[in-house]
Coordinates of C-alpha atoms in Angstrom, one line a residue:
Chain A
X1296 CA 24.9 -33.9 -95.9
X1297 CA 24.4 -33.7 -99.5
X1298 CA 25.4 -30.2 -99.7
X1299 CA 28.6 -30.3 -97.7
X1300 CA 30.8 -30.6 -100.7
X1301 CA 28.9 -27.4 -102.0
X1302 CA 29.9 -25.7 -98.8
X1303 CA 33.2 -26.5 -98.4
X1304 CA 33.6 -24.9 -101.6
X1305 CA 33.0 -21.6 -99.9
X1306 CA 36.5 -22.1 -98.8
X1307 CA 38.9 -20.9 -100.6
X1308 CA 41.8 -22.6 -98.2
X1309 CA 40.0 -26.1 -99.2
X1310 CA 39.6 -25.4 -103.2
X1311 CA 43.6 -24.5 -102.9
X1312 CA 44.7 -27.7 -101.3
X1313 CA 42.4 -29.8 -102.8
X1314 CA 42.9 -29.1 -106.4
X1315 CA 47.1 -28.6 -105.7
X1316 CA 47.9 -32.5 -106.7
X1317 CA 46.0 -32.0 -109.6
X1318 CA 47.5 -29.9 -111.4
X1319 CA 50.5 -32.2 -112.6
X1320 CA 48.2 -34.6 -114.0
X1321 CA 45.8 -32.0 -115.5
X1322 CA 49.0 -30.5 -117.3
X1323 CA 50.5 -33.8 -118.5
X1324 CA 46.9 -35.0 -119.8
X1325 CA 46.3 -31.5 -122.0
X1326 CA 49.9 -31.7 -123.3
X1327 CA 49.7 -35.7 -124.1
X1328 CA 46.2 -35.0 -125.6
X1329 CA 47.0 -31.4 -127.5
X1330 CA 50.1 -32.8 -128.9
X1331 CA 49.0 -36.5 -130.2
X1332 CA 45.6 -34.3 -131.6
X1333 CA 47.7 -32.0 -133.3
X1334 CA 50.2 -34.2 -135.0
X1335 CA 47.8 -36.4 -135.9
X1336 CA 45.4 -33.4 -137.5
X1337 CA 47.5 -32.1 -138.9
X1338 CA 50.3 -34.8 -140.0
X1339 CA 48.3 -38.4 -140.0
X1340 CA 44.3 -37.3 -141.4
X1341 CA 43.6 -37.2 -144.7
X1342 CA 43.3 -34.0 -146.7
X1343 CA 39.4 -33.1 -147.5
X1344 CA 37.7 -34.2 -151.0
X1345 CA 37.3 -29.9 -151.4
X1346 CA 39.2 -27.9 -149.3
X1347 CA 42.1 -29.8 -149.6
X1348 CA 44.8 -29.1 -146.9
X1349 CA 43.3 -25.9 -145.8
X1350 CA 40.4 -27.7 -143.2
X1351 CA 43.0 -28.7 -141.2
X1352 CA 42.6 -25.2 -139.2
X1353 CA 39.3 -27.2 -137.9
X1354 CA 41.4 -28.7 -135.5
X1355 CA 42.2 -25.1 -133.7
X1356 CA 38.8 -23.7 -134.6
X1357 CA 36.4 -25.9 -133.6
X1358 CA 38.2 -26.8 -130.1
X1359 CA 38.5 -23.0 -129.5
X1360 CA 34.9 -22.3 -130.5
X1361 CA 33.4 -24.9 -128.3
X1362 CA 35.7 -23.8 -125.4
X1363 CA 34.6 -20.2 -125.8
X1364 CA 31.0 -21.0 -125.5
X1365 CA 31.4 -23.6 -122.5
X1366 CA 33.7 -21.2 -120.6
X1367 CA 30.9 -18.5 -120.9
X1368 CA 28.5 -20.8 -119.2
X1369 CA 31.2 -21.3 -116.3
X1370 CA 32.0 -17.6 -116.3
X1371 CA 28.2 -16.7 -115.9
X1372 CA 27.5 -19.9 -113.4
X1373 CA 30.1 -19.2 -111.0
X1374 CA 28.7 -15.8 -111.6
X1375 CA 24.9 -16.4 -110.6
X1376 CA 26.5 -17.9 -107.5
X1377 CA 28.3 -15.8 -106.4
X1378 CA 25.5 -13.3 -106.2
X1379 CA 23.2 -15.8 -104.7
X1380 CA 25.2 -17.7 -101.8
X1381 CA 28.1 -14.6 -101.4
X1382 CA 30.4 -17.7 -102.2
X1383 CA 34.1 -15.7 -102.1
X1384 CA 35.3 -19.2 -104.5
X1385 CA 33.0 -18.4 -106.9
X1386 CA 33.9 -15.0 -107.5
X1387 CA 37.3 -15.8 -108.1
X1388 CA 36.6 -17.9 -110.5
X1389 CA 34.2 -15.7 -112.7
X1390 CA 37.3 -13.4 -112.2
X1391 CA 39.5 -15.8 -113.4
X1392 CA 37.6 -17.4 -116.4
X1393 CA 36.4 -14.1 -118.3
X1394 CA 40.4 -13.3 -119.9
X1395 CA 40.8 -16.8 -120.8
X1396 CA 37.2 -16.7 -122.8
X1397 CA 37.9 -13.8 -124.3
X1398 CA 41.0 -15.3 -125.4
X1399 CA 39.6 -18.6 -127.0
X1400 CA 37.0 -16.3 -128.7
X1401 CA 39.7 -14.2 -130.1
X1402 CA 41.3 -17.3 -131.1
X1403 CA 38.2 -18.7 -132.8
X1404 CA 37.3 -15.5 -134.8
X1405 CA 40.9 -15.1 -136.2
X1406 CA 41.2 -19.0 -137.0
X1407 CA 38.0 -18.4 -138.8
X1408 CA 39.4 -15.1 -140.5
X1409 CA 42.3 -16.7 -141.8
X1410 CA 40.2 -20.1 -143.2
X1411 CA 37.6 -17.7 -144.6
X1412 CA 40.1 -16.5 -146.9
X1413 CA 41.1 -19.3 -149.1
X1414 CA 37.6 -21.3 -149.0
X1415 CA 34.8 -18.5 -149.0
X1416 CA 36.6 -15.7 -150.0
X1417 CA 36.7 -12.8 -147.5
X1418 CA 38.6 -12.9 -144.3
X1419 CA 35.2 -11.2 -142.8
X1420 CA 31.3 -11.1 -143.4
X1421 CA 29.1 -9.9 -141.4
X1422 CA 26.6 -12.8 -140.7
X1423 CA 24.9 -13.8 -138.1
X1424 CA 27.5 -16.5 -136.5
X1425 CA 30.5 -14.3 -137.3
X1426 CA 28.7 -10.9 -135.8
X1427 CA 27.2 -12.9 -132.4
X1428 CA 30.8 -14.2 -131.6
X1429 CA 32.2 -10.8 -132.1
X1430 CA 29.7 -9.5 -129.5
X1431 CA 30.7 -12.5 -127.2
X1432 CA 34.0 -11.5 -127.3
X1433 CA 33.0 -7.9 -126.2
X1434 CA 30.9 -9.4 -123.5
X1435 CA 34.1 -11.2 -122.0
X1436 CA 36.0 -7.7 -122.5
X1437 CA 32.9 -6.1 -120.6
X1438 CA 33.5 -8.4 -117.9
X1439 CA 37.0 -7.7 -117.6
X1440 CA 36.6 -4.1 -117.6
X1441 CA 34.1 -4.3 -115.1
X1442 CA 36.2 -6.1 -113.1
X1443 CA 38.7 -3.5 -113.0
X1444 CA 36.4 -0.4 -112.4
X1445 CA 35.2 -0.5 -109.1
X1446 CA 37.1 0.1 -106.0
X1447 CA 35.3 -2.3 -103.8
X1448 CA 35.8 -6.3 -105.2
X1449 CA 32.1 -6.7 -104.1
X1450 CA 30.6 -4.1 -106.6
X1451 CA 33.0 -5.2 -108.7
X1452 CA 32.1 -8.8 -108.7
X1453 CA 28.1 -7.6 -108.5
X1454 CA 28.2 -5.6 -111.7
X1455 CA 30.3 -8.1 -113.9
X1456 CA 28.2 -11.4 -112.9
X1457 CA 24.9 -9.1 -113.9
X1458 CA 26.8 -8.5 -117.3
X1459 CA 27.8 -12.0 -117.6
X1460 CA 24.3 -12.9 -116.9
X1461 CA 22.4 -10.8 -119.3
X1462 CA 24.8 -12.0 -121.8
X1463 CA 24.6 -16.1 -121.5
X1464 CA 21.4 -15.1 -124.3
X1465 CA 24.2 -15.1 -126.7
X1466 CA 24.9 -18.8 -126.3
X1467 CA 22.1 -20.1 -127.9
X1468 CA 22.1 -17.4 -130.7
X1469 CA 25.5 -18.3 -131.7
X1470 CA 24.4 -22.0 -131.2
X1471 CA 21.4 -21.4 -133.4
X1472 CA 22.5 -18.7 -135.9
X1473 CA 23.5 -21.2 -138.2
X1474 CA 20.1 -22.7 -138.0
X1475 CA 17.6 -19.7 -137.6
X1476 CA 19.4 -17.2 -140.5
X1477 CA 21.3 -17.5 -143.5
X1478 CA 24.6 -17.4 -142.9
X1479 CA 27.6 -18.0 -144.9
X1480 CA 29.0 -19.8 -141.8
X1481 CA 28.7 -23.2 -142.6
X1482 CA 25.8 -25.6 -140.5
X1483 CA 27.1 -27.4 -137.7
X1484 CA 29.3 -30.8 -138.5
X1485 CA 29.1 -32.1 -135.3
X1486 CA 25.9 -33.1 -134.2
X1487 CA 24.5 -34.5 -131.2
X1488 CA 21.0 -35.9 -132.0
X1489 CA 21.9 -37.0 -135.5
X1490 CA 25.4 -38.6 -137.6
X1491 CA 28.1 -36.1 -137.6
X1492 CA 28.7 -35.7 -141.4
X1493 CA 32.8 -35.6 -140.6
X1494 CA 34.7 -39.0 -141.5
X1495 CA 35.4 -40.6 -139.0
X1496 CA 39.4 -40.4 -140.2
X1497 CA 39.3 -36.9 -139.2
X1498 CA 36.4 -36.6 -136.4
X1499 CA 38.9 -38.5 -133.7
X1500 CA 42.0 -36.5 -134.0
X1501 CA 38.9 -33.4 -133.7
X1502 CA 37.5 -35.4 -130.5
X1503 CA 40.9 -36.0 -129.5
X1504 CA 42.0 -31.4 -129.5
X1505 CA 38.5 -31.2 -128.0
X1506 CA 38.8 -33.2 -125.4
X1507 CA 42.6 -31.6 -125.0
X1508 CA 41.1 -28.2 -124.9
X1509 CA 38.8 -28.8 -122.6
X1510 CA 41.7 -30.5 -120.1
X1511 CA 44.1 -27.4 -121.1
X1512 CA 40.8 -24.9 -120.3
X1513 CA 40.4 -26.8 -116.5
X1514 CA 44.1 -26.3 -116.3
X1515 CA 44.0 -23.0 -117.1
X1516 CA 41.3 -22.2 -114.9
X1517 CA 42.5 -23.7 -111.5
X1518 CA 46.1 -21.8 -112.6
X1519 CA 44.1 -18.6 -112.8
X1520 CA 41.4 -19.1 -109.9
X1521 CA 44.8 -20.7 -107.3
X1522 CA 46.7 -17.6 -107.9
X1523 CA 43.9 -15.0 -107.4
X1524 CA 42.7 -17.1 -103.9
X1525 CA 46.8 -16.4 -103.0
X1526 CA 45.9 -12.8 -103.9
X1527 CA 43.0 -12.3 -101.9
X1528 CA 43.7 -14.4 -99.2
X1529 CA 47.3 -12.9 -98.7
X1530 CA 46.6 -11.2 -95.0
X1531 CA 45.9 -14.6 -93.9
X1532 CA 47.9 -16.6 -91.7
X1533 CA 47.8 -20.2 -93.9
X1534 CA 48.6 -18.0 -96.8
X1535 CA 51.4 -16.8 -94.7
X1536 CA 52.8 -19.8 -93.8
X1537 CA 52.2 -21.3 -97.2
X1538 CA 55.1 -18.1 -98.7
X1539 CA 57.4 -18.7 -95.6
X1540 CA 57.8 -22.6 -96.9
X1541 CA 58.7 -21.3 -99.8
Chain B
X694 CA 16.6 -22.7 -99.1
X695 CA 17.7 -18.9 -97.0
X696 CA 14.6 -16.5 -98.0
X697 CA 17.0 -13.9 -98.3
X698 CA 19.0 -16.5 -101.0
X699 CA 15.6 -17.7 -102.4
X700 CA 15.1 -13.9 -103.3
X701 CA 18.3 -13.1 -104.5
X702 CA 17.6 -16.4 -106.9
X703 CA 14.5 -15.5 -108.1
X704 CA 16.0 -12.3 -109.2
X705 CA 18.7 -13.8 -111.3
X706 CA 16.3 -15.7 -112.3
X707 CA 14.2 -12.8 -113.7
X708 CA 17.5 -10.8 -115.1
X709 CA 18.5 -14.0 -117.2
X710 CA 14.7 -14.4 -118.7
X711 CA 13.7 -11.1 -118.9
X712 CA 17.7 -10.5 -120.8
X713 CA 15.9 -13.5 -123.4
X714 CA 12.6 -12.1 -123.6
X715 CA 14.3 -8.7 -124.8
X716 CA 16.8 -10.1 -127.3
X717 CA 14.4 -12.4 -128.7
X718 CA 12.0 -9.9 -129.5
X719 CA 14.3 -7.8 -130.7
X720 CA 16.1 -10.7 -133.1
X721 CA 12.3 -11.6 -134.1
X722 CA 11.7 -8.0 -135.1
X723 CA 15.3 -7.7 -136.8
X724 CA 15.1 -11.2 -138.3
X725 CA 14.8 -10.0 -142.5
X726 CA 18.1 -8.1 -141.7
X727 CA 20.1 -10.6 -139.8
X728 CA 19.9 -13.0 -142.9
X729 CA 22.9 -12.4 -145.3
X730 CA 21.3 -13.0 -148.5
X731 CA 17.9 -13.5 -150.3
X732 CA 17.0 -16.9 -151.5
X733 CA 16.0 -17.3 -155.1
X734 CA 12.7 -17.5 -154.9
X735 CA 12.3 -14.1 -152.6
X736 CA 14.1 -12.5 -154.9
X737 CA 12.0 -13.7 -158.0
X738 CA 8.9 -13.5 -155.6
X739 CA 9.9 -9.4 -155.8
X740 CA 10.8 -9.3 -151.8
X741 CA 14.3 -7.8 -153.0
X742 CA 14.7 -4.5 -153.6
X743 CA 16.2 -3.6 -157.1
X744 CA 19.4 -1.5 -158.0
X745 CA 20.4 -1.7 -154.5
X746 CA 23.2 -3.2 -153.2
X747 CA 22.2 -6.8 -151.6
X748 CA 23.2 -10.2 -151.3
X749 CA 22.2 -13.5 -153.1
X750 CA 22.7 -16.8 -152.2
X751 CA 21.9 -20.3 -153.3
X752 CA 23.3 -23.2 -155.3
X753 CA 25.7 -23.2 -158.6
X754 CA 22.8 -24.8 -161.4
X755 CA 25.1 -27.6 -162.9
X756 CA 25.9 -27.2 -166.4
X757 CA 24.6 -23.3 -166.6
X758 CA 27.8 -21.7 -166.0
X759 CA 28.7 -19.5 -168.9
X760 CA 32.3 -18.2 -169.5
X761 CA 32.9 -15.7 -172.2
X762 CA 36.0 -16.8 -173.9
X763 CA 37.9 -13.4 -174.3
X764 CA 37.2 -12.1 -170.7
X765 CA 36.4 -13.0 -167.0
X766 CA 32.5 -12.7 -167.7
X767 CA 30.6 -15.3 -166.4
X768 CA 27.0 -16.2 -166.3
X769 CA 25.7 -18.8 -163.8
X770 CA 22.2 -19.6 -162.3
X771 CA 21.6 -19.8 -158.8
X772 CA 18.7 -21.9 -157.6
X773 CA 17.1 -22.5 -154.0
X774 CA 15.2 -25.8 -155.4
X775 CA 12.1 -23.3 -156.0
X776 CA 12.8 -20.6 -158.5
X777 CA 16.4 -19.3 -160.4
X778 CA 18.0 -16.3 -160.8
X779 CA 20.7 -15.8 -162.7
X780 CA 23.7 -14.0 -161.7
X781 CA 26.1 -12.0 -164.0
X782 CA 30.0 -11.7 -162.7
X783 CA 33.3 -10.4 -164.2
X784 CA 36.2 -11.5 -162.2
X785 CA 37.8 -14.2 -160.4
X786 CA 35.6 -16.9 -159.1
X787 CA 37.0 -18.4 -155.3
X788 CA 38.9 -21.4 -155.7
X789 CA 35.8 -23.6 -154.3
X790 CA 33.3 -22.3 -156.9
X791 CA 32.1 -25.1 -158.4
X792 CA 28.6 -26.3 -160.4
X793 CA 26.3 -27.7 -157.9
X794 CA 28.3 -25.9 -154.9
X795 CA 26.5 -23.3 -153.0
X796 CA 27.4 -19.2 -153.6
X797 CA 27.0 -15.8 -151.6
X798 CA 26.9 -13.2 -154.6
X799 CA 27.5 -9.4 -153.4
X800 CA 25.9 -7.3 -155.6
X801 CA 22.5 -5.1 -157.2
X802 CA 20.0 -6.8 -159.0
X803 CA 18.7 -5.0 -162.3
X804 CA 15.1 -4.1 -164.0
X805 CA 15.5 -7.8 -166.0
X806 CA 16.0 -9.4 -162.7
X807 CA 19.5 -10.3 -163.8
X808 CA 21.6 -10.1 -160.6
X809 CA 25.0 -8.6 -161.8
X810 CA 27.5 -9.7 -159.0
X811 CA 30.4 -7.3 -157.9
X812 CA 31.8 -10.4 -155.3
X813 CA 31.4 -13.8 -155.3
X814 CA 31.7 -15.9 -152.3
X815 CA 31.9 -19.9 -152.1
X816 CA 29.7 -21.0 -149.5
X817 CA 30.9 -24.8 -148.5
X818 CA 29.1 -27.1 -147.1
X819 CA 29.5 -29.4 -143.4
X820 CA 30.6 -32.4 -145.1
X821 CA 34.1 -33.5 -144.6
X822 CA 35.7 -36.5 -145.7
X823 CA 38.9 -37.8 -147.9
X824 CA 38.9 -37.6 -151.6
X825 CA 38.9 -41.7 -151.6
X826 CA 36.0 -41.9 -149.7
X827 CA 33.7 -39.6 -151.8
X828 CA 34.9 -41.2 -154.9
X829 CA 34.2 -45.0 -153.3
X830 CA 30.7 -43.3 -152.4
X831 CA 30.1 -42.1 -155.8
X832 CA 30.6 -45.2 -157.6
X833 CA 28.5 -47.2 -155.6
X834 CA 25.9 -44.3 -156.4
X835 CA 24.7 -44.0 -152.7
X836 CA 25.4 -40.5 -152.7
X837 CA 22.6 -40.0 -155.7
X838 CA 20.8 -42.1 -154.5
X839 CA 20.4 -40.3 -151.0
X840 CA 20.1 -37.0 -152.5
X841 CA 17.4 -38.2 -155.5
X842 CA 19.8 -37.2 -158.1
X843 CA 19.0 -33.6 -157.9
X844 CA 21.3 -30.4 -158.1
X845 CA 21.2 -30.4 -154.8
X846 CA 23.4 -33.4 -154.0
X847 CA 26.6 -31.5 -152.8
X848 CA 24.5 -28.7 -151.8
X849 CA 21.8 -30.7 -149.6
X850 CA 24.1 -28.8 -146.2
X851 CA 22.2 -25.7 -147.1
X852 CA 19.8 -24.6 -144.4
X853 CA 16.8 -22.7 -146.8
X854 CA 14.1 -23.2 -144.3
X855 CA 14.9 -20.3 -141.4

């Protein structure tokens, strides 16, 4: 009984009609929480003792960063079982998660370019955190590419949860890099076994973009993964049905 | 668990560890060049190589910093808490250079172990907080006080230990 849920997730006719009265609430909750983050980032907190106005790119940075990380684990999860169980649903949304990633990553590195600038320096260097995120956005392009490559969807899926696999080693090192090598990347500010050494005056509006990302990614994710079960599933008759309601 | 499942498991399984077991070697094996810079003390240790183009980093020495008075020269020391070296530089420091802030020079050391900089890059720390805060903190000394009072009290975010 336990794992019924899991199995009903094999169906991608459930996971559409199941998750279609979400998506209202999901959409109001990232834009109530992206919108109140970002005004009061970026309006309300106070300016840092060094950098002055020029942290307040944190608020896009850090949200995307995190995101980009967390979105590799779903991408290589759904992955792993979709090899495993042959779970159609889970295919779909590996499929669907890899553009977004690569998109948040792309979004972290040139966040980080342009706040590189004015506080270290250099728009680029090529330590170890900078470097390891490049190579996880190439693993997200990988994915997409392999996606496209194959004729059958099977291979398809096959070859890019492999790549996705191989490549959640990445996670860690870009988790770590900070830690293990020296980097000119700063340490990590938010911590979870020890006091994060942000004030408090500028950690909630972060918390608050975090939180709103991670809604907005969810969002994002059911948007992508709905559309590509209608794409898919298009020879079938509830599909059918579903365009002749309009 | 389906044995044809538990198989297919036990291979991802092996993909994802045996993927680790691979990079880590590899990073283990790689690990001198994935650092950016020498410390200080590897550098005075001898561990860098001289008149070739490397990185040093470590923190500002407060009230070292040297600044000819007819051009952009500037001498500073740069300090790990175990050994100096000093750094030689003739051009426009980053806006967050400060004494007691922690740098990533670009540059070659020479045979006096003089490391003459052609880049300097401000590394800043994880702390954030509002100017009224960190003055508040100051006064009541509790920042000195958790840092001992050494040079490295803004620079205590550095990770020297790999």
């Amino acid at each position: 009984m336990a794992w019924q849920w899991f199995h009903r997730l094999g169906s991608p006719r459930w996971f559409y009609e199941k998750t279609g009265p979400w998506m209202p609430w999901l959409a109001v909750l990232s834009a109530v929480l992206l919108i109140s983050g970002a005004v009061w980032g970026l309006a309300f907190a106070p300016a840092d003792m060094k950098q002055g106005n020029s942290y307040r790119i944190i608020y896009i940075h850090v949200p995307a960063a995190f995101l980009a990380l967390a979105g590799y684990y779903i991408m290589a999860i759904s992955g792993a079982i979709g090899l495993i169980w042959k779970m159609k649903l889970a295919d779909m949304v590996m499929k669907s998660a890899a553009p977004i990633g690569a998109v948040l990553t792309f979004v972290a590195l040139v966040t980080g370019a342009i706040w590189g600038k004015p506080t270290w320096g250099t728009w680029w260097v090529w330590d170890a955190r900078i470097t390891s995120m490049l190579i996880l956005f190439f693993l997200y392009l990988g994915v997409i590419a392999l996606q496209e490559a194959y004729q059958h969807q099977d291979t398809a899926n096959k070859a890019s949860a492999i790549l996705a696999l191989v490549g959640t080693v990445n996670i860690p090192i870009i988790y770590k890099s900070v830690d293990w090598w020296y980097t000119l990347h700063q340490p990590a500010t938010i911590k979870f076994t020890s006091e994060s050494t942000i004030h408090p005056s500028m950690l909630y509006p972060l918390l608050t973009m975090v939180i709103g990302f991670y809604c907005f990614y969810a969002l994002v994710l059911l948007l992508r993964t709905r559309s590509e079960v209608l794409e898919r599933e298009k020879k079938t008759r509830w599909v059918q049905d579903l365009a002749r309601q309009g | 668990m389906h044995p044809v499942r538990k198989q297919r498991l036990i291979l991802v399984v092996f993909v994802v560890a045996f993927s680790c077991l691979a990079v880590g070697l590899l990073t283990y094996a790689l690990r001198e060049n994935i650092n950016l810079f020498y410390p200080p003390s590897s550098i005075v240790a001898g561990q860098a190589p001289v008149d070739k183009r490397i990185r040093a980093g470590g923190c500002v020495l407060p009230g070292q910093v040297k600044r000819a008075a007819d051009s952009l020269d500037v001498n500073f020391l740069i300090t790990d808490g175990a050994a100096n070296v000093e750094v030689h530089y003739s051009g426009i420091l980053p806006d967050l250079f400060a004494e007691g802030e922690a740098v990533v020079v670009n540059g070659s050391l020479n045979g006096d172990g003089v490391f003459m900089a052609t880049e300097v890059l401000a590394k800043h720390d994880e702390t954030y907080m509002p100017p009224e805060v960190s003055d508040s903190i100051q006064q009541s000394g509790a920042l000195n006080a958790a840092n001992s009072g050494q040079h490295q009290a803004t620079c205590e975010g550095m990770q020297y230990g790999s």
